[in-house]
């Protein structure tokens, strides 16, 4: 039924994607990643040295075994054949036994120590990321979006974890085995060793090819799987609209498309591995055949013993086996290094609103707010506030009125220090906000917005979020004060009702009431309400307004609202236009006049009719 | 694991076998190449042994060449077999994964809201990603090697026994405890891994919550509290990870050391046998190399078994979705020329996990072309009512008819073509603005699109960098709440339904824009049956009649001004702030 005549490019033109790692900045990024890695590893310097020593011993032990087998065959067996007893052989076997024990102990130590360093590092990385994201300004979060923050802190960390889990150990072993075996082979027999080492250039060439080819293929799988995930999550979270608009067939078409892209990308990557693995096997088997061939002649001519040939065969097997793990390592390594690049980038993001080095103490606040010649712009050269002077005495309730883009919300965000002004200063009781510790500021200034996020937990927990030490009684009082108690008590478990993820059980209006109660319980000196009543029905809004009159009487408040009914409770109304105050006065005075506010008010009264 | 659960898991996995059918040929190729490969790799050490015992021992220079060439040929053949198997395998298992993924998606698409509202999308996502790749890995690799490794174990052990019985017995004796240990380890490992997985989920949840709530956390200065909560979870995860590291370290060490210990025994006993003439030197070398070949299949057995376990659990989770019956299935009737006569008769609705109904005994008739507004206090069930008409939920009592036909008898596409809803929370997808707007009518003409955009005051899209082609939504340009609402409204209008349901669609608009949208809507609603959910008096004026929803049922229906005059509850809900009415009154008196 859905014959889509719409453009086949259903995704349209993408907006800029900050995630893209472009070629020309590659080196800088790698540098940045290295710095991050260095800072994470530095505390473990000693442990790392110990691990290095242990791994060297372990590999030496591992490499000694085939050599000892050779000694056994060449030196231990002939005396026995000649009937001279087994003393030498037993001696060699005892040495092998000791070496095996050494290998076991060092291996165990290595795995545990390396695991401990890795896990410590991950914990540190997780903590650092969490603290860092929490310290970045809301402006950053607006830009970066929650989805990216979450994927940085989860899947990117997981990618690094996976590399430590599987890849790292394999790589170290592979490299050490590679080098160690080469040396042993040359020592055992130079000529045969050289024949065996003929495999090296091929191995290096094959690995180099695989590395470049798989980097491309691997990136492609990442891109395509992201498309699958985005489409999937979006259509599942938006299933109401999907079903309501009969979108299922077209969605299935699109999903089949992205799903097939992903399959194709995967298939390409699988085939590369499918070439690489048998390639290694081929090189290995040909080398073994050549060694066998040439070795047989050497034995035949008496240049080497059968023991040496046996040792060669065991060594070569040991040599090529770990090579197979390298392909595994590349995959995890690539995703881990991509993750590291992104993480290091994010961790170098400096907070736009830094903590003061020497914060001013402020135990209590009266709530006088002043803006002195404040200039601010989100985009350079497009000032939202061209130079605002505003003085709000303690205890005053001010309503900001104006069209979209007049700068109302910007003022609210500057007073709650979600941003710092480009010029001028914002003060609380005469102290520049930049000199207050974040905790101090937040205790005195609280903002309630349209966005009323609730955390998983009970309704009471969510109200108490504003003041963790509040008693149950105080929580109830706060809810009563703004008229939220009626609906809360009607919930299945009253105040103990779990709000479920993101408050899904409550309607938008109910969430807003809980958010209000939360703010009132916090009892700040300055309260900012940005469109905080927009989702309420008229009776609830009226209740809130009635409550506001008493609650706001002894504190400073800044109110932003489209609905003039909310504005009416203010002591003072500021009409803003292009970041400047064009009208300033009490609501009654302004209504009596002929300015913009009087006009807005008339239009509103008419709409009520 | 409980035996009952295991059986169920096996059945789940077995039920997915149909997806392998298109790849029967590939499976046969995979099996044969893998099997031949194993035989070839076993025969290579035998050739070396023969070379040492034959030409070298007897001094036959000419015998070296054929045996050497044989070893070379076998080596090349083995690599070739692996190549073929991997290529065939890539196509088959990825094809399998893809068709499973597409089917799950289609199934999820058809499941009703009741399902989606209690399943988080993250849970569903992990099914189409992690679970599917687990199943893919097992069918492509695990299953194959489970069989092959067991075969290899048997063949090599038999060969070893054949080469020199006493030594073969030693090896076989060592292999038994290894296999047993592998399996017991695997059981413990699965427990720890699952704990780690759960705790990773906890950490992720903590991250998600504190990210989505970052503005609230900041507003109240509760960063320390959030960090502590996170740190507790992260530290617990770290501890479980360390437990896993300890367990795995011991196991891997054991696995690596055991063959070496066997080597010691073999060397000692083998040398004695050679000394006594029971065994040739070539046979000993062949024996040792063959024995080393056993290490991988034995070690891998544990991994493969845990892979099988994981695949069964994954299959369980996938089958769980396939087994969910959709309670909302379409009928087979279609309205050819719908007029849009909507009737709700004794409709009631109770959420599955609740006891008290949200709606009950609700009767309402909307004539073709008529517009009815539904008003009610917060939480009175208005939104639920709007979801019943397009059958996103089904009423638990009573029935809804369109033009006299029970909507349960209509096909879902037909019903949802007749009824279109603009929801309170506008959902936009990561697609071009155009595709978002034409969601309900993909074949809409340019003129229709423009008209819908104008009615909804959504012409701001022309100002986006690429106009209607700009990608918006989660992964595209960010739009404000009001802009999103207007686009969603344009989408509903463009669908040209016979019945248009608007659920408080204008709440995020400023007064000025709202007035403009209302003007446009008046035109659209002139010949469309409309249901409006609204809070504001201005929006109500678009409706011919208003229905008052109180305590889950309709208590009054009538014209706005009549209700205002006669129904106190309505007046209470709709009239402006009492004090303000006074103020306006005073002003009028002046």
Short mmCIF file of C-alpha atoms in Angstrom, two decimals, chain A residues 1-7 9-16 58 62 65-66 68-69 72-73 76-77 80-81 86 89-90 92-93 96-97 100-101 103-105 107-108 111-112 115-116 119-120 122-123 126-128 130-131 133-138 141-142 145-147 149-150 153-154 158 161 165 225 228-252 254-260 262-263 266-268 270-275 277-279 281-282 285-286 288-290 292-293 295-297 299-301 306 309-310 313-314 317-318 321 324 353 404 418 438-439 442-443 445-457 464-468 500-502 505 507-511 513 515 518-519 522 533-542 545-546 549 562-565 568 591-592 601-605 607-609, chain B residues 41 44-45 47-48 51-52 55-56 58-61 64-69 71-72 74-76 78-80 82-83 86-91 93-95 97-98 101-102 104-113 116 120-121 124-125 128-129 136 196 200 203-204 206-223 225-227 229-231 234-235 237-238 241-242 244-246 248-250 252-253 256-257 260-261 263-265 267-268 270-276 281 284-285 288-289 292-293 296 353 376-379 382-383 387 390-392 412-425 427-432 434-435 438-444 466 469-477 488 491-492 495 503-504 506-511 514 535-538 541 560-561 564 571-580 583-584 587 590:
data_model
loop_
_atom_site.label_atom_id
_atom_site.label_comp_id
_atom_site.label_asym_id
_atom_site.label_seq_id
_atom_site.Cartn_x
_atom_site.Cartn_y
_atom_site.Cartn_z
CA UNK A 1 0.00 0.00 0.00
CA UNK A 2 2.74 2.44 0.76
CA UNK A 3 4.23 3.23 -2.58
CA UNK A 4 6.78 5.74 -1.39
CA UNK A 5 7.17 8.44 -3.93
CA UNK A 6 9.01 10.51 -1.38
CA UNK A 7 12.70 10.98 -1.94
CA UNK A 9 17.03 9.52 0.61
CA UNK A 10 14.69 9.12 3.53
CA UNK A 11 17.15 10.30 6.05
CA UNK A 12 17.52 13.67 4.43
CA UNK A 13 20.60 15.76 4.80
CA UNK A 14 22.37 15.18 8.05
CA UNK A 15 23.23 18.05 10.27
CA UNK A 16 26.86 18.26 11.34
CA UNK A 58 56.73 -16.65 31.51
CA UNK A 62 57.27 -21.32 27.47
CA UNK A 65 60.08 -26.34 26.69
CA UNK A 66 60.53 -27.37 23.02
CA UNK A 68 64.27 -29.16 26.41
CA UNK A 69 62.27 -31.70 24.42
CA UNK A 72 65.66 -35.03 25.73
CA UNK A 73 65.48 -36.62 22.30
CA UNK A 76 68.52 -38.30 26.89
CA UNK A 77 67.35 -41.05 24.58
CA UNK A 80 69.04 -45.26 27.03
CA UNK A 81 69.12 -46.93 23.63
CA UNK A 86 68.16 -42.90 32.09
CA UNK A 89 66.78 -38.08 30.58
CA UNK A 90 65.40 -37.96 34.12
CA UNK A 92 66.06 -33.18 31.67
CA UNK A 93 62.55 -34.20 32.58
CA UNK A 96 61.08 -29.52 32.20
CA UNK A 97 58.90 -30.07 35.27
CA UNK A 100 56.42 -25.92 33.69
CA UNK A 101 55.80 -24.93 37.30
CA UNK A 103 55.41 -21.03 33.69
CA UNK A 104 52.26 -21.83 35.62
CA UNK A 105 53.05 -19.45 38.46
CA UNK A 107 51.14 -17.08 33.96
CA UNK A 108 48.75 -16.94 36.87
CA UNK A 111 46.76 -12.76 34.32
CA UNK A 112 45.73 -11.59 37.78
CA UNK A 115 43.46 -8.01 35.12
CA UNK A 116 43.73 -5.91 38.26
CA UNK A 119 39.91 -3.18 36.06
CA UNK A 120 41.33 -0.37 38.20
CA UNK A 122 38.33 1.04 33.89
CA UNK A 123 36.92 2.05 37.25
CA UNK A 126 34.23 5.42 34.51
CA UNK A 127 34.52 7.68 37.54
CA UNK A 128 36.37 10.33 35.61
CA UNK A 130 30.91 10.51 35.20
CA UNK A 131 32.35 13.40 37.17
CA UNK A 133 29.98 14.93 32.32
CA UNK A 134 28.31 16.10 35.49
CA UNK A 135 30.65 19.07 35.68
CA UNK A 136 29.99 20.22 32.14
CA UNK A 137 27.39 22.92 31.66
CA UNK A 138 23.85 22.32 30.46
CA UNK A 141 24.62 18.79 27.27
CA UNK A 142 22.20 20.61 24.97
CA UNK A 145 22.74 15.30 23.53
CA UNK A 146 22.11 12.66 26.14
CA UNK A 147 22.38 9.81 23.65
CA UNK A 149 26.84 11.06 26.65
CA UNK A 150 25.33 7.67 27.39
CA UNK A 153 30.04 6.30 29.12
CA UNK A 154 28.79 2.83 28.27
CA UNK A 158 32.95 -1.40 27.04
CA UNK A 161 37.22 -3.22 28.38
CA UNK A 165 39.77 -8.73 28.28
CA UNK A 225 25.15 -0.96 13.04
CA UNK A 228 20.27 -0.11 12.63
CA UNK A 229 20.22 0.87 16.28
CA UNK A 230 19.03 4.41 15.67
CA UNK A 231 16.23 3.31 13.41
CA UNK A 232 15.24 0.55 15.80
CA UNK A 233 15.22 2.64 18.96
CA UNK A 234 13.42 5.49 17.29
CA UNK A 235 10.67 3.38 15.86
CA UNK A 236 10.20 1.50 19.13
CA UNK A 237 10.06 4.63 21.28
CA UNK A 238 7.81 6.26 18.71
CA UNK A 239 5.67 3.18 18.13
CA UNK A 240 2.51 5.17 18.85
CA UNK A 241 3.14 7.41 15.87
CA UNK A 242 4.34 4.49 13.75
CA UNK A 243 1.14 2.56 14.27
CA UNK A 244 -1.09 5.62 14.27
CA UNK A 245 0.17 6.65 10.83
CA UNK A 246 0.29 3.13 9.33
CA UNK A 247 3.99 3.47 8.98
CA UNK A 248 4.82 -0.21 9.59
CA UNK A 249 5.33 -1.34 5.97
CA UNK A 250 7.57 1.58 5.09
CA UNK A 251 9.47 1.18 8.36
CA UNK A 252 10.01 -2.48 7.66
CA UNK A 254 13.75 0.94 5.78
CA UNK A 255 14.77 -1.49 8.47
CA UNK A 256 15.39 -4.19 5.88
CA UNK A 257 17.58 -1.72 4.06
CA UNK A 258 19.74 -0.68 7.03
CA UNK A 259 19.76 -4.24 8.29
CA UNK A 260 21.04 -5.43 4.93
CA UNK A 262 24.86 -3.95 8.17
CA UNK A 263 24.86 -7.55 6.95
CA UNK A 266 29.71 -7.53 8.29
CA UNK A 267 30.08 -9.97 5.45
CA UNK A 268 32.89 -7.90 4.01
CA UNK A 270 34.08 -11.57 7.86
CA UNK A 271 35.51 -12.32 4.45
CA UNK A 272 38.62 -10.34 5.26
CA UNK A 273 39.12 -12.46 8.33
CA UNK A 274 38.19 -15.41 6.10
CA UNK A 275 41.17 -14.51 3.93
CA UNK A 277 43.14 -16.68 8.84
CA UNK A 278 43.71 -19.27 6.11
CA UNK A 279 46.46 -17.00 4.79
CA UNK A 281 47.57 -21.03 8.08
CA UNK A 282 48.93 -21.35 4.55
CA UNK A 285 51.84 -24.98 6.78
CA UNK A 286 54.13 -24.17 3.86
CA UNK A 288 56.39 -26.42 8.22
CA UNK A 289 56.58 -28.41 4.98
CA UNK A 290 59.71 -26.52 3.91
CA UNK A 292 60.45 -30.68 7.19
CA UNK A 293 61.80 -30.97 3.70
CA UNK A 295 65.41 -30.33 7.74
CA UNK A 296 65.20 -33.90 6.56
CA UNK A 297 68.13 -33.28 4.19
CA UNK A 299 69.44 -34.56 9.31
CA UNK A 300 70.30 -36.87 6.49
CA UNK A 301 73.59 -35.11 5.93
CA UNK A 306 66.35 -35.45 14.82
CA UNK A 309 63.96 -31.13 13.74
CA UNK A 310 61.34 -32.11 16.34
CA UNK A 313 58.21 -28.51 14.39
CA UNK A 314 56.97 -27.74 17.91
CA UNK A 317 53.34 -24.68 15.77
CA UNK A 318 53.69 -22.39 18.78
CA UNK A 321 48.99 -20.34 16.63
CA UNK A 324 45.54 -16.23 14.54
CA UNK A 353 31.24 27.57 33.95
CA UNK A 404 10.28 34.13 21.61
CA UNK A 418 23.94 27.62 33.52
CA UNK A 438 28.47 25.51 42.79
CA UNK A 439 26.95 23.88 45.88
CA UNK A 442 22.50 25.86 44.04
CA UNK A 443 21.39 26.00 47.65
CA UNK A 445 19.07 29.61 43.54
CA UNK A 446 16.73 26.96 42.11
CA UNK A 447 15.13 26.87 38.69
CA UNK A 448 12.00 24.95 37.68
CA UNK A 449 11.48 24.48 33.96
CA UNK A 450 9.05 22.84 31.58
CA UNK A 451 11.38 19.92 31.58
CA UNK A 452 10.48 18.01 34.73
CA UNK A 453 12.63 14.97 34.87
CA UNK A 454 11.81 12.46 37.57
CA UNK A 455 14.32 9.91 38.79
CA UNK A 456 13.50 6.25 39.30
CA UNK A 457 12.26 5.91 42.85
CA UNK A 464 13.03 15.03 48.68
CA UNK A 465 15.64 15.38 45.93
CA UNK A 466 15.58 19.12 46.63
CA UNK A 467 16.45 18.59 50.29
CA UNK A 468 17.77 15.14 51.18
CA UNK A 500 8.88 4.06 37.02
CA UNK A 501 11.43 5.02 34.45
CA UNK A 502 11.42 8.73 33.72
CA UNK A 505 3.40 6.53 35.14
CA UNK A 507 0.94 12.56 33.27
CA UNK A 508 2.84 15.64 32.14
CA UNK A 509 0.83 17.84 34.51
CA UNK A 510 1.41 15.53 37.46
CA UNK A 511 5.14 15.45 36.79
CA UNK A 513 3.41 19.31 40.16
CA UNK A 515 8.77 19.15 40.18
CA UNK A 518 10.64 19.49 44.81
CA UNK A 519 11.61 23.11 44.25
CA UNK A 522 14.47 23.00 48.54
CA UNK A 533 2.97 25.69 34.64
CA UNK A 534 2.49 25.12 30.92
CA UNK A 535 1.24 21.54 31.21
CA UNK A 536 -1.20 22.15 34.03
CA UNK A 537 -4.93 22.33 33.57
CA UNK A 538 -6.63 25.49 34.73
CA UNK A 539 -7.70 24.36 38.23
CA UNK A 540 -4.25 22.95 39.02
CA UNK A 541 -2.61 26.05 37.66
CA UNK A 542 -4.89 28.13 39.86
CA UNK A 545 -0.74 30.23 41.63
CA UNK A 546 -2.52 30.54 44.92
CA UNK A 549 1.44 33.96 46.34
CA UNK A 562 3.18 32.56 28.17
CA UNK A 563 -0.01 32.51 30.20
CA UNK A 564 -0.63 35.89 31.63
CA UNK A 565 -2.60 34.42 34.53
CA UNK A 568 -0.46 38.50 37.30
CA UNK A 591 -2.34 47.30 32.18
CA UNK A 592 -3.56 50.81 32.79
CA UNK A 601 -3.33 41.57 28.33
CA UNK A 602 -6.28 42.69 26.21
CA UNK A 603 -5.69 39.89 23.72
CA UNK A 604 -5.54 37.42 26.55
CA UNK A 605 -8.74 38.63 28.20
CA UNK A 607 -9.23 34.69 24.48
CA UNK A 608 -10.87 33.82 27.80
CA UNK A 609 -14.28 34.89 26.65
CA UNK B 41 45.57 -31.21 9.96
CA UNK B 44 50.40 -33.54 8.73
CA UNK B 45 52.23 -34.69 11.91
CA UNK B 47 53.68 -37.38 7.56
CA UNK B 48 56.49 -35.82 9.60
CA UNK B 51 59.52 -38.92 7.11
CA UNK B 52 61.68 -39.31 10.21
CA UNK B 55 63.70 -41.98 4.56
CA UNK B 56 65.78 -40.44 7.36
CA UNK B 58 66.89 -45.86 6.51
CA UNK B 59 68.97 -43.28 4.63
CA UNK B 60 66.74 -43.09 1.58
CA UNK B 61 67.46 -39.66 0.11
CA UNK B 64 62.30 -37.31 1.19
CA UNK B 65 60.88 -35.56 -1.86
CA UNK B 66 57.51 -37.32 -2.17
CA UNK B 67 56.80 -37.13 1.56
CA UNK B 68 57.88 -33.48 1.69
CA UNK B 69 55.64 -32.68 -1.26
CA UNK B 71 53.23 -32.42 3.57
CA UNK B 72 53.22 -29.30 1.39
CA UNK B 74 48.28 -31.20 2.70
CA UNK B 75 49.26 -27.83 4.15
CA UNK B 76 47.93 -25.95 1.15
CA UNK B 78 44.09 -27.26 4.81
CA UNK B 79 44.35 -23.52 4.21
CA UNK B 80 42.10 -23.81 1.17
CA UNK B 82 39.45 -23.05 5.84
CA UNK B 83 39.06 -20.35 3.21
CA UNK B 86 34.81 -19.19 6.23
CA UNK B 87 33.47 -17.62 3.07
CA UNK B 88 30.46 -19.88 2.88
CA UNK B 89 29.90 -19.46 6.60
CA UNK B 90 29.99 -15.65 6.43
CA UNK B 91 27.18 -15.59 3.90
CA UNK B 93 25.19 -16.98 9.25
CA UNK B 94 24.89 -13.30 8.41
CA UNK B 95 21.91 -14.06 6.20
CA UNK B 97 21.00 -13.15 11.48
CA UNK B 98 19.51 -10.66 9.10
CA UNK B 101 16.40 -9.41 12.85
CA UNK B 102 13.93 -8.35 10.18
CA UNK B 104 11.71 -9.55 15.07
CA UNK B 105 11.35 -5.98 13.92
CA UNK B 106 8.22 -6.75 11.93
CA UNK B 107 6.77 -8.61 14.89
CA UNK B 108 7.52 -5.73 17.25
CA UNK B 109 5.98 -3.31 14.80
CA UNK B 110 2.73 -5.21 14.96
CA UNK B 111 2.58 -5.58 18.75
CA UNK B 112 0.21 -3.18 20.48
CA UNK B 113 0.98 -0.27 22.78
CA UNK B 116 5.51 -1.51 24.22
CA UNK B 120 11.81 -0.71 27.51
CA UNK B 121 13.30 -0.12 24.12
CA UNK B 124 14.28 -4.90 22.88
CA UNK B 125 17.43 -3.45 21.39
CA UNK B 128 18.25 -7.56 18.03
CA UNK B 129 21.92 -6.86 18.71
CA UNK B 136 24.79 -16.23 15.00
CA UNK B 196 28.87 -8.79 35.69
CA UNK B 200 27.00 -3.36 33.85
CA UNK B 203 25.94 1.20 35.88
CA UNK B 204 24.46 2.07 32.50
CA UNK B 206 22.79 5.11 36.60
CA UNK B 207 24.62 6.91 33.80
CA UNK B 208 21.43 7.26 31.79
CA UNK B 209 19.44 8.68 34.69
CA UNK B 210 22.02 11.17 35.76
CA UNK B 211 22.55 12.28 32.17
CA UNK B 212 18.90 12.80 31.44
CA UNK B 213 18.47 14.49 34.79
CA UNK B 214 21.69 16.49 34.66
CA UNK B 215 19.87 19.81 34.68
CA UNK B 216 17.87 18.85 37.75
CA UNK B 217 20.96 17.51 39.50
CA UNK B 218 22.71 20.78 38.78
CA UNK B 219 19.74 22.93 39.74
CA UNK B 220 19.68 21.36 43.17
CA UNK B 221 23.43 20.96 43.52
CA UNK B 222 23.12 17.20 44.07
CA UNK B 223 26.18 16.23 42.01
CA UNK B 225 24.86 12.49 45.78
CA UNK B 226 24.61 11.34 42.15
CA UNK B 227 28.32 10.54 42.06
CA UNK B 229 25.28 6.44 43.85
CA UNK B 230 27.17 5.89 40.63
CA UNK B 231 30.39 5.08 42.41
CA UNK B 234 30.77 1.10 39.54
CA UNK B 235 32.80 -0.24 42.48
CA UNK B 237 31.02 -3.90 39.12
CA UNK B 238 34.77 -3.62 39.60
CA UNK B 241 35.00 -8.11 37.39
CA UNK B 242 37.94 -8.95 39.63
CA UNK B 244 35.83 -13.00 37.11
CA UNK B 245 39.50 -12.23 36.45
CA UNK B 246 40.58 -14.52 39.31
CA UNK B 248 39.46 -17.02 34.52
CA UNK B 249 43.17 -16.65 35.36
CA UNK B 250 43.24 -19.90 37.28
CA UNK B 252 43.49 -20.41 31.64
CA UNK B 253 46.70 -21.15 33.48
CA UNK B 256 47.96 -24.06 29.37
CA UNK B 257 50.02 -25.89 31.89
CA UNK B 260 52.91 -29.27 29.25
CA UNK B 261 52.68 -31.60 32.22
CA UNK B 263 54.39 -33.51 27.72
CA UNK B 264 56.70 -34.22 30.66
CA UNK B 265 55.03 -37.58 31.22
CA UNK B 267 58.67 -37.49 27.18
CA UNK B 268 59.68 -39.61 30.11
CA UNK B 270 58.19 -42.17 25.45
CA UNK B 271 61.93 -41.98 25.83
CA UNK B 272 61.90 -45.16 27.83
CA UNK B 273 59.83 -46.85 25.16
CA UNK B 274 62.22 -45.66 22.46
CA UNK B 275 65.13 -46.88 24.62
CA UNK B 276 63.55 -50.26 24.88
CA UNK B 281 61.88 -41.88 17.23
CA UNK B 284 57.56 -40.19 19.32
CA UNK B 285 57.89 -36.91 17.42
CA UNK B 288 54.19 -35.20 20.68
CA UNK B 289 53.04 -32.98 17.82
CA UNK B 292 49.80 -30.73 21.13
CA UNK B 293 47.01 -30.65 18.57
CA UNK B 296 42.90 -26.41 21.31
CA UNK B 353 -1.98 -4.18 35.91
CA UNK B 376 -11.17 17.24 31.93
CA UNK B 377 -8.79 17.73 34.80
CA UNK B 378 -5.20 16.40 34.79
CA UNK B 379 -5.34 12.61 34.98
CA UNK B 382 -8.44 12.15 28.16
CA UNK B 383 -5.27 10.81 26.60
CA UNK B 387 -5.63 6.11 22.01
CA UNK B 390 -7.08 4.29 16.39
CA UNK B 391 -6.95 1.04 18.44
CA UNK B 392 -3.57 1.62 20.02
CA UNK B 412 -5.90 -1.93 10.95
CA UNK B 413 -4.54 -0.04 7.92
CA UNK B 414 -8.06 0.95 6.95
CA UNK B 415 -8.97 2.08 10.48
CA UNK B 416 -5.79 4.06 10.87
CA UNK B 417 -6.32 5.68 7.51
CA UNK B 418 -9.76 6.81 8.60
CA UNK B 419 -8.50 7.97 12.01
CA UNK B 420 -5.38 10.07 12.53
CA UNK B 421 -4.06 11.31 15.84
CA UNK B 422 -1.67 14.11 16.70
CA UNK B 423 -0.26 13.20 20.08
CA UNK B 424 0.59 15.43 22.99
CA UNK B 425 4.24 14.45 22.84
CA UNK B 427 7.40 12.08 17.95
CA UNK B 428 9.74 12.96 15.12
CA UNK B 429 12.05 10.47 13.51
CA UNK B 430 15.63 10.83 12.23
CA UNK B 431 14.45 11.44 8.75
CA UNK B 432 14.07 14.39 6.46
CA UNK B 434 9.50 15.92 4.40
CA UNK B 435 9.40 12.24 5.26
CA UNK B 438 4.33 12.76 4.85
CA UNK B 439 4.41 9.85 7.31
CA UNK B 440 0.68 9.23 6.98
CA UNK B 441 0.48 9.92 3.26
CA UNK B 442 3.76 9.19 1.44
CA UNK B 443 2.27 10.12 -1.95
CA UNK B 444 1.19 13.63 -0.95
CA UNK B 466 18.31 22.14 3.53
CA UNK B 469 15.25 17.85 3.00
CA UNK B 470 16.93 18.61 6.33
CA UNK B 471 17.26 15.68 8.61
CA UNK B 472 15.57 16.29 11.93
CA UNK B 473 14.79 14.17 14.95
CA UNK B 474 17.10 12.40 17.35
CA UNK B 475 20.10 12.30 15.05
CA UNK B 476 19.46 15.50 13.16
CA UNK B 477 18.70 19.17 13.67
CA UNK B 488 3.47 16.77 14.15
CA UNK B 491 1.67 15.53 9.67
CA UNK B 492 -1.77 14.77 11.09
CA UNK B 495 -2.92 12.54 6.34
CA UNK B 503 -4.47 15.51 21.91
CA UNK B 504 -3.59 18.87 23.40
CA UNK B 506 -1.11 23.30 20.88
CA UNK B 507 0.18 23.41 24.45
CA UNK B 508 3.75 24.47 23.64
CA UNK B 509 2.78 27.28 21.29
CA UNK B 510 2.79 30.93 22.24
CA UNK B 511 -0.49 32.82 22.17
CA UNK B 514 -1.73 29.41 18.65
CA UNK B 535 -7.14 22.90 28.34
CA UNK B 536 -7.67 26.38 27.01
CA UNK B 537 -10.90 28.14 26.25
CA UNK B 538 -9.50 29.53 23.00
CA UNK B 541 -14.03 27.52 20.38
CA UNK B 560 -19.31 25.75 25.31
CA UNK B 561 -21.38 28.71 26.43
CA UNK B 564 -20.36 27.44 31.05
CA UNK B 571 -17.11 26.51 34.86
CA UNK B 572 -14.69 25.59 37.60
CA UNK B 573 -12.44 23.83 35.08
CA UNK B 574 -12.56 26.34 32.28
CA UNK B 575 -13.20 29.80 33.63
CA UNK B 576 -10.24 32.01 34.14
CA UNK B 577 -8.64 32.65 37.48
CA UNK B 578 -11.41 33.92 39.73
CA UNK B 579 -9.40 36.89 40.94
CA UNK B 580 -8.61 37.80 37.42
CA UNK B 583 -9.92 42.28 37.83
CA UNK B 584 -11.31 42.25 34.32
CA UNK B 587 -11.62 47.19 34.54
CA UNK B 590 -14.17 51.76 34.94
#
